[in-house]
Structure formats: C-alpha cells, structure tokens
Amino acid sequence: MKFIKFFEDISIKDVPEVGGKNASLGEMIQRLSPKGIRIPDGFAVKSNAYWFFLDSNGIRDTIKKTLSKLKDHRDIEQLEKVGASIRKIIEKGIFPKDLAKEISDAYEILSKKYKQKFSDVAVRSSATAEDLPGASFAGQQETFLNISGKKELLEACRSCMASLFTNRAIVYRIEKGFDHFNVALSVCVQKMVRSDLASAGVMFSIDTRTGSDKVVLIESSYGLGEVVVKGEVTPDEFRVYKAKLKNGYKPIIKKFCGSKEEKLVYTNNGKSDVKKISVVYADQRRFSISDEEVLELAHMGVKIDSYYSKLNKKWTPMDIEWAKDGDDGRLYIVQARPETVHAIKQKDAFVLKYKIKAQKKELEKLVLVEGQSIGKRIISGKACVIDDIKSGKNVKNGDIIVTNMTTPDWVPVMRKSAGIVTQRGGRTCHAAIVSRELGIPAIVGAIGAMEKIKNGQKITIDCSRGNVGFVYKSIVPYEKATFNVDKVPKVPVEIFVNVSDPESAFASSCLPVEGVGLTRTEFILANVVKVHPLALLYPEKVKDKKALASIDKLVEPYESREDFFISVLSQNIGYIAAMFYPRSVTVRLSDFKSNEYRNLIGGEFFEPEEENPMLGIRGASRYYNDLYKPAFALECAAIKKVREEMGFENVRLLVPFVRTINEAKRVIELMKELGLERKKNKLEIFFMAEIPSNALLIEEFCDLFDGVSIGSNDLTQLTLGLDRDSELVDAIFDERDSAVKKIMSMIIRGAKKKKTYVSICGQAPSDYPEIGDFLIKEGISSLSLNSGSVIPFMLRFKRRKR
C-alpha cells in the first residue's frame, strides 16, 4: 500500500513517514509484545498521504497565505481567526479516491482481525517532528474516539489532519522555531480498548514532580483516558519504586485517591461518539484500579523504559498511555513516547547559602520584629497575618504567614507559604520543627509580630545571621552562594540528614549524606494520617459526629480503617526509604505527647489530660500501656509492611524516651511479638538517649540495642530541668551548657566502650556547629543534620582545615 502501513510492519526508524506515535507503537508490537506488553493493533496513514491530500485539493498555497496574516501569535483574536480558517480549508477538502480506498481497505482488514464488521477505533495524530529532544508535539492535535464505519473513519482522518493547525499547535511551532511546512501529519488508527467500561490513564517512568528516576508514576481514572490526558479530572495517583519490583515485592510508595467526578464513555446511540457522564460518589471514593493492576502497569512501564533506553543508548524516560478493557479485564498500552519535559531537567547539584546585602546600620532601621531564627535562609514576600487556621484560606502561594502559633493542622497551609513568623514558641515548637521539615525559613517567638506587621505588607525574613532572626519592613536585597554538591569535602564522621516530610525526600537524597538519621513518624501521623489510631480501632467511642464524618471520608478508599492507617503510614515511610535506598533510613517510632495526640481527629476521646504531658505518657511507656497498645500494633504492622512487603530492609528503628532498662526490655519483647524482631531480616533497633537515666546506665542500655542516637532537645530539657515548650524559660535552653555537653560525653564514651554505634539526631549540631565539633572530638560515630545545615557544616570543616 502506498499510503498505509500496519503497526506490525513499522519500526522506530519509520518516524519520517509515520511520525513518533505510530513508530513507537510499531516498535513495541514487534519488540515488546513477546515480553508481555499488550498493545491494541492498528495502522498508520503515512505522512505522504497528508501532502497528497493537500496537493490533490490545491490548498497548500492557500494555507500559506492564510498563515501569513498571523503577524503576532500572541494576538489571541487574530490567532483564533487564522487557525479556524486553515482548519476549515482542510476540512472542506475531498479525499482522493485511491487514498480513501487504501484507508477503507486497511480498516476492513483490522476489523476482521477483531471479528467485527466495523471495529471501534481511535484516530490520533502522529506528527513527523514529534517528541524531538527539547520539544514535544504530543497533545497539540486532536484525538477522535469510538470511530466506527468507513465514512466516519475518513471524516475523522480529515479532521485529524486539520488539527495540525489547532491554535496551540500553531503557537507551539512558532515558539519552538519549527517551519509549519516542515512538519507533516501521519494519522494513527488504533483499535479502541473498552476502558469506558473500566479505567484508563497515563504512566511515566520518571517522577514528573521531582525528576527522580527511581519511580514509576501512574495516574488513573474511570472511562476513556482522554480526560486524564487533557487534565479534565483529578485522577488517582500511584508511585511505585522501580528497583524493588522484582522478587515479589510490592513497592507502592504513594497512593492518592482523586475526585474522578466525570468519565468519558461511548454514547450507546449507534453513532461513533463519546460523552461525559458523572461518576457515582461511591466510585469517586474508591481507587479506580487495584494494587495488583498498579504493579502490573509498573512492570510494563519499567520494561518499556528499559527497552527504549537500550535502543537510544541513554536513559530514556517514557510517557505512556494505558487502558483497561472492561470486557476482558486486561491492561493495554495504547501509546508510548519519550518524556521530553521533565527528562531534560538536570538534577539540582547546588545548595544555597544566603547573605543579606545591606549594611548593619541600614538594617537596624528596617527591623520590625526579631525572634529566634529557624533555618539559614532569607526570603521576601507579602505578609499574610492570620489569627487561626480558619483564616488559612487567605494564604496564597509565596506569602509569609504571620500568626500567634501553629499546630499540626496548619501544615497544608504552611506548605503554600514562603516563610513563617510566630509570636510564640521556641526552637523546638511546632512551627520550628515543621519549617525545618518543609525547608522554609521561620522566625519564632517574635513578640508583637501580629501588631507590628500589617497584612499585605512586603517584608523580608532574615535567618542568615545566627540564632536571632529579623523581619524587615521592606524587600531587602540578598545574594545566594551556590556550591556543587559533588565537590563538598567529607567530614571525619558519617553525616546523615533528618527527613520526615516525604515531599522533601528526593531533594534531600541528592545531598552527600550516608542516609537518614531521623524520620519522625509523628510528622506523618499529624499531616497525612490525621486520625488518632484508636479512633480508627474503636469508632464507637468517638461521640463527635463531625469527627466521625471526617474519619469516614479519609478511610473510604481503603478496605478498612486499619488498612487505611497501615497503608498511609507505610507508604510515606516507604517513600523516604525508596528515595535513599540502599542507604539506611532511621525511623523513630511515634513520640507524640498526650496533648499532641488529642489534636488528632478523635483524639480527645482517648487521651488523658495531663498537667505536664512532656513528662507524661510518651515514647516507650506508651507502647506497652493498655491505653495505646492496640494502636502501637498498627504502627508495627506498617513498619513490617515497609520492610517485608515493599522490600526496604534499609529501614532501621529508633525507640524514643526509654526511661528504664525494664521498659526497654518490655518494648523490645512487644515489638518481637508484633513481628519486628531485632536482627531478623537485618532489622536494627536503636534507642534515643535523651534522658539522664540513659546516660547513667548507658552500658546496660547498649546491651539491649544495636545503636544509640542522642536526642539533644529532650536531653537539654531534662538536664537543665526546664519545659522546652515554654517561651518563659527559653532563654535558658542551651545545648551548649556544660552540663548538657558533659552528659552527651558520658553517652558517647559509654557506647564506645560497648562498641555500640552512637549518633545524634537532635537539633544541637544543626543550630550550633561547635556542638558538632565537640561531638566529633568525643568520638561520635555520626551526625544527623537538618537538610539546610549539611553543606554549611561540611564547608566550615573545609575552611578550618585550611
């Protein structure tokens, strides 16, 4: 056939005559079908047919003249007029008889293959300049679905050719510097998959949000996949870690249930047409594909990625469209092309150091308020002064939040902000801890901030000048120094990083660190799980209807309340473990105080009201207590899932606030009963040394654990006898105090004597590098720092060597 080529006869070398989409489909049918990749069959109407159609109708010059009227492609009115005129010229064209016959004959052959008189097909564009490095023509033209019948097919092919001149396609070619007449259009005619009866979506062999090559990203929604491709619904989203897909592991490290309010289906009126209908609420609140199907798709994605990478002799991440057939229940790949947007992004190899440009005397005149600095960055933006979380809707992306104090339910709003200023709190308050995790600067304990800073005022937060942070009443210029991570010198001890927010895990994994020294599970519990675990186990005890409704909505996509808790906690821990794999990730078991647990949904019905929760039922003492023991079992089940089902044996555990030797023994035995046995499957269990009793009995504690990690916040609090949550005594809170340093020295020396690994995951060396120097001198095995402190600490060591 002169104008037709069936997929089975097409390879990637045929791009000039069939375009990128058709060439890829042919290549996969030939090379990947034997490897279990199911691809619906079809044929290409070659690019020579496009030129033949234009010239047979004598419209090539007419199109050129019409295009010449477009003087400025940013003139929307002019663009729309020119685009519509050209499309109308093409759509009025008549198919030459020989071309029409070849298309009809090919369609008849395809229909017979599927034992149908007129097979339902999708008609898509396949541009000959498609998917070049730095440019993607995908999505620029139109797609026509559920086409059935020879006449309908010819009309769809003509409309497809006309869509080479959609407004967006014209603009794209102009901006990318492509000549309109150097790009031809081949038409893809492919058997439809009845995903209108099931689900469909897209898959990327790269995490498009971070650029990570470790992840397969899958989006899914009900009905035909066009609504996902065009972004017309919020789909379900899944992330799967590639390296652990083999050996029977199930490394689904993220799941998000989208709203999926509409779906695209066949009209069922005997015509070649589709329509949008509403998705019933019950289906909206379910995942549109099963975990098994997610894993099957991920396997296909890895095979496709691997094949094209080998073919191109370099890593070639892929943008793949897939569909599930509602008739046979099988998953099919309907398109695959190189991912040309995120793949060309370079990994961020630089870390920033900030320095204010103005002189000290000038700055003094600009100071509105000052407080304790969190982080070392400088940021400018509009102040958004809010009293409570109800006003959080007023915060826009890039605003600087100014408020009295924050609580765990503020985190979604804090994510949108560029910085935080609070009137209350110290360096270990909620706002400080979360700001470190989110990588945004904060100033806490800035007395009078809500009065002195006006809503909407442009301000600058300066955390670059040491422990005291300043808020200036204008935009103050500053500069950023960049450092190449690969050239940062090593320190004589191992350096780890503290990571609790999965969203920041990939960026932190690019740092020159040995792994994660601290992941706080309570960060995930507060910001993702949100529900008190006992409220999930005993909903009948929750007497608040609003709380019950919130719980029901959160757990709807999951099989049970327990499954919700285990799945969400394990996925978020697993995501961090995946980003750092095979480097070790130390996960601290939950260490909420009773007042913090009360803030979780339903928490008030299970938690006591303690006079001093900082010294109450927390850490290890909570795990075996009848008050919390069933919830701790869920926590252990989640960890077990991360290590055994997902395959992340790089996760080790950290037990916080262990008061006595007997308590340590009870917790270790309970964990064993719950499936987390020390040494089994290489499981290491550390404990946090943060109580004077830990230092006094360090050798006895080391006999029970594989390692020790110093928690400087609580150790300082309990050594100096002060409440670290109280701003009234905050001035006394200092990890550099001689008593605190002496007790840290006792821990290190005792651990070394027992040949036990000893680290620090507390805040001290991140805030005070001299503490890090002291600990290195004392013989500590490693330091775990906040992400923003890693490079400055290492560079400081370099300067000292000189």
PDB file of C-alpha atoms in Angstrom, residues 635-757:
ATOM      1  CA  GLU A 635       2.329   1.158  63.827  1.00  0.00           C
ATOM      2  CA  CYS A 636       4.427  -2.015  63.899  1.00  0.00           C
ATOM      3  CA  ALA A 637       2.298  -3.557  61.121  1.00  0.00           C
ATOM      4  CA  ALA A 638       3.070  -0.535  58.938  1.00  0.00           C
ATOM      5  CA  ILE A 639       6.820  -0.852  59.567  1.00  0.00           C
ATOM      6  CA  LYS A 640       6.638  -4.588  58.865  1.00  0.00           C
ATOM      7  CA  LYS A 641       4.925  -3.839  55.560  1.00  0.00           C
ATOM      8  CA  VAL A 642       7.652  -1.360  54.597  1.00  0.00           C
ATOM      9  CA  ARG A 643      10.434  -3.843  55.285  1.00  0.00           C
ATOM     10  CA  GLU A 644       8.875  -7.121  54.143  1.00  0.00           C
ATOM     11  CA  GLU A 645       6.203  -6.348  51.540  1.00  0.00           C
ATOM     12  CA  MET A 646       7.875  -3.317  49.962  1.00  0.00           C
ATOM     13  CA  GLY A 647      11.386  -4.704  50.473  1.00  0.00           C
ATOM     14  CA  PHE A 648      13.018  -1.727  52.200  1.00  0.00           C
ATOM     15  CA  GLU A 649      15.348  -3.549  54.575  1.00  0.00           C
ATOM     16  CA  ASN A 650      17.345  -0.295  54.773  1.00  0.00           C
ATOM     17  CA  VAL A 651      14.805   0.902  57.373  1.00  0.00           C
ATOM     18  CA  ARG A 652      16.020   0.640  60.948  1.00  0.00           C
ATOM     19  CA  LEU A 653      14.032   1.644  64.018  1.00  0.00           C
ATOM     20  CA  LEU A 654      14.566   4.154  66.792  1.00  0.00           C
ATOM     21  CA  VAL A 655      12.747   3.830  70.135  1.00  0.00           C
ATOM     22  CA  PRO A 656      12.253   7.230  71.838  1.00  0.00           C
ATOM     23  CA  PHE A 657      12.058   8.220  75.501  1.00  0.00           C
ATOM     24  CA  VAL A 658      13.050   4.914  77.082  1.00  0.00           C
ATOM     25  CA  ARG A 659      13.106   5.683  80.812  1.00  0.00           C
ATOM     26  CA  THR A 660      14.318   2.423  82.340  1.00  0.00           C
ATOM     27  CA  ILE A 661      16.096  -0.820  81.469  1.00  0.00           C
ATOM     28  CA  ASN A 662      12.948  -2.772  82.281  1.00  0.00           C
ATOM     29  CA  GLU A 663      10.941  -0.547  79.944  1.00  0.00           C
ATOM     30  CA  ALA A 664      13.474  -1.167  77.171  1.00  0.00           C
ATOM     31  CA  LYS A 665      13.116  -4.925  77.633  1.00  0.00           C
ATOM     32  CA  ARG A 666       9.308  -4.740  77.588  1.00  0.00           C
ATOM     33  CA  VAL A 667       9.245  -2.736  74.355  1.00  0.00           C
ATOM     34  CA  ILE A 668      11.761  -4.989  72.582  1.00  0.00           C
ATOM     35  CA  GLU A 669       9.742  -8.072  73.565  1.00  0.00           C
ATOM     36  CA  LEU A 670       6.472  -6.460  72.463  1.00  0.00           C
ATOM     37  CA  MET A 671       7.979  -5.497  69.091  1.00  0.00           C
ATOM     38  CA  LYS A 672       9.120  -9.100  68.649  1.00  0.00           C
ATOM     39  CA  GLU A 673       5.576 -10.325  69.331  1.00  0.00           C
ATOM     40  CA  LEU A 674       4.333  -7.864  66.709  1.00  0.00           C
ATOM     41  CA  GLY A 675       6.714  -9.161  64.039  1.00  0.00           C
ATOM     42  CA  LEU A 676       9.643  -6.760  64.455  1.00  0.00           C
ATOM     43  CA  GLU A 677      12.375  -8.954  65.881  1.00  0.00           C
ATOM     44  CA  ARG A 678      15.832  -7.488  66.362  1.00  0.00           C
ATOM     45  CA  LYS A 679      18.423  -8.989  63.973  1.00  0.00           C
ATOM     46  CA  LYS A 680      15.749 -10.851  61.971  1.00  0.00           C
ATOM     47  CA  ASN A 681      15.853  -9.773  58.294  1.00  0.00           C
ATOM     48  CA  LYS A 682      18.745  -7.478  59.248  1.00  0.00           C
ATOM     49  CA  LEU A 683      16.496  -5.349  61.480  1.00  0.00           C
ATOM     50  CA  GLU A 684      18.451  -2.963  63.691  1.00  0.00           C
ATOM     51  CA  ILE A 685      16.786  -1.275  66.654  1.00  0.00           C
ATOM     52  CA  PHE A 686      18.344   1.876  68.135  1.00  0.00           C
ATOM     53  CA  PHE A 687      17.222   3.870  71.157  1.00  0.00           C
ATOM     54  CA  MET A 688      17.231   7.602  71.776  1.00  0.00           C
ATOM     55  CA  ALA A 689      19.463   8.795  74.568  1.00  0.00           C
ATOM     56  CA  GLU A 690      17.551  11.819  75.776  1.00  0.00           C
ATOM     57  CA  ILE A 691      17.005  11.167  79.483  1.00  0.00           C
ATOM     58  CA  PRO A 692      19.700  11.396  82.196  1.00  0.00           C
ATOM     59  CA  SER A 693      18.937   7.774  83.109  1.00  0.00           C
ATOM     60  CA  ASN A 694      20.092   6.778  79.599  1.00  0.00           C
ATOM     61  CA  ALA A 695      23.486   8.363  80.273  1.00  0.00           C
ATOM     62  CA  LEU A 696      23.843   6.955  83.776  1.00  0.00           C
ATOM     63  CA  LEU A 697      23.062   3.410  82.556  1.00  0.00           C
ATOM     64  CA  ILE A 698      24.419   3.753  79.037  1.00  0.00           C
ATOM     65  CA  GLU A 699      26.290   0.446  79.040  1.00  0.00           C
ATOM     66  CA  GLU A 700      23.214  -1.506  80.202  1.00  0.00           C
ATOM     67  CA  PHE A 701      21.068   0.155  77.513  1.00  0.00           C
ATOM     68  CA  CYS A 702      23.675  -0.616  74.847  1.00  0.00           C
ATOM     69  CA  ASP A 703      23.433  -4.315  75.734  1.00  0.00           C
ATOM     70  CA  LEU A 704      19.808  -4.264  74.533  1.00  0.00           C
ATOM     71  CA  PHE A 705      20.071  -2.200  71.346  1.00  0.00           C
ATOM     72  CA  ASP A 706      22.077  -2.041  68.132  1.00  0.00           C
ATOM     73  CA  GLY A 707      22.777   1.656  68.368  1.00  0.00           C
ATOM     74  CA  VAL A 708      22.086   4.876  70.218  1.00  0.00           C
ATOM     75  CA  SER A 709      21.033   8.294  68.894  1.00  0.00           C
ATOM     76  CA  ILE A 710      21.266  11.355  71.119  1.00  0.00           C
ATOM     77  CA  GLY A 711      18.133  13.497  71.271  1.00  0.00           C
ATOM     78  CA  SER A 712      19.530  16.873  72.270  1.00  0.00           C
ATOM     79  CA  ASN A 713      16.204  18.679  72.709  1.00  0.00           C
ATOM     80  CA  ASP A 714      14.837  16.454  75.477  1.00  0.00           C
ATOM     81  CA  LEU A 715      18.288  15.818  76.913  1.00  0.00           C
ATOM     82  CA  THR A 716      18.799  19.570  77.363  1.00  0.00           C
ATOM     83  CA  GLN A 717      15.308  19.963  78.817  1.00  0.00           C
ATOM     84  CA  LEU A 718      15.733  17.214  81.384  1.00  0.00           C
ATOM     85  CA  THR A 719      19.349  18.016  82.262  1.00  0.00           C
ATOM     86  CA  LEU A 720      18.559  21.681  82.919  1.00  0.00           C
ATOM     87  CA  GLY A 721      15.101  20.980  84.400  1.00  0.00           C
ATOM     88  CA  LEU A 722      13.048  23.233  82.127  1.00  0.00           C
ATOM     89  CA  ASP A 723       9.999  22.924  79.857  1.00  0.00           C
ATOM     90  CA  ARG A 724      11.176  23.354  76.273  1.00  0.00           C
ATOM     91  CA  ASP A 725       7.651  24.293  75.203  1.00  0.00           C
ATOM     92  CA  SER A 726       7.643  27.339  77.473  1.00  0.00           C
ATOM     93  CA  GLU A 727       8.918  30.573  75.976  1.00  0.00           C
ATOM     94  CA  LEU A 728       9.280  31.938  79.531  1.00  0.00           C
ATOM     95  CA  VAL A 729      12.386  29.830  80.127  1.00  0.00           C
ATOM     96  CA  ASP A 730      13.503  29.629  76.528  1.00  0.00           C
ATOM     97  CA  ALA A 731      16.491  31.882  77.153  1.00  0.00           C
ATOM     98  CA  ILE A 732      17.934  29.223  79.488  1.00  0.00           C
ATOM     99  CA  PHE A 733      17.522  26.416  76.930  1.00  0.00           C
ATOM    100  CA  ASP A 734      21.024  25.946  75.515  1.00  0.00           C
ATOM    101  CA  GLU A 735      22.559  22.673  74.341  1.00  0.00           C
ATOM    102  CA  ARG A 736      25.987  24.274  74.731  1.00  0.00           C
ATOM    103  CA  ASP A 737      25.624  24.315  78.519  1.00  0.00           C
ATOM    104  CA  SER A 738      28.494  22.480  80.233  1.00  0.00           C
ATOM    105  CA  ALA A 739      26.120  20.073  81.983  1.00  0.00           C
ATOM    106  CA  VAL A 740      24.494  19.063  78.681  1.00  0.00           C
ATOM    107  CA  LYS A 741      27.852  18.587  76.992  1.00  0.00           C
ATOM    108  CA  LYS A 742      29.095  16.506  79.896  1.00  0.00           C
ATOM    109  CA  ILE A 743      26.111  14.189  79.758  1.00  0.00           C
ATOM    110  CA  MET A 744      26.461  13.825  75.962  1.00  0.00           C
ATOM    111  CA  SER A 745      30.087  12.904  76.531  1.00  0.00           C
ATOM    112  CA  MET A 746      29.027  10.216  79.020  1.00  0.00           C
ATOM    113  CA  ILE A 747      26.708   8.697  76.386  1.00  0.00           C
ATOM    114  CA  ILE A 748      29.365   8.649  73.654  1.00  0.00           C
ATOM    115  CA  ARG A 749      32.084   7.190  75.872  1.00  0.00           C
ATOM    116  CA  GLY A 750      29.769   4.546  77.307  1.00  0.00           C
ATOM    117  CA  ALA A 751      28.591   3.495  73.845  1.00  0.00           C
ATOM    118  CA  LYS A 752      32.167   3.330  72.536  1.00  0.00           C
ATOM    119  CA  LYS A 753      33.156   1.174  75.470  1.00  0.00           C
ATOM    120  CA  LYS A 754      30.410  -1.290  74.493  1.00  0.00           C
ATOM    121  CA  LYS A 755      31.402  -0.934  70.805  1.00  0.00           C
ATOM    122  CA  THR A 756      27.905   0.357  70.046  1.00  0.00           C
ATOM    123  CA  TYR A 757      27.173   2.763  67.181  1.00  0.00           C
TER     124      TYR A 757
END
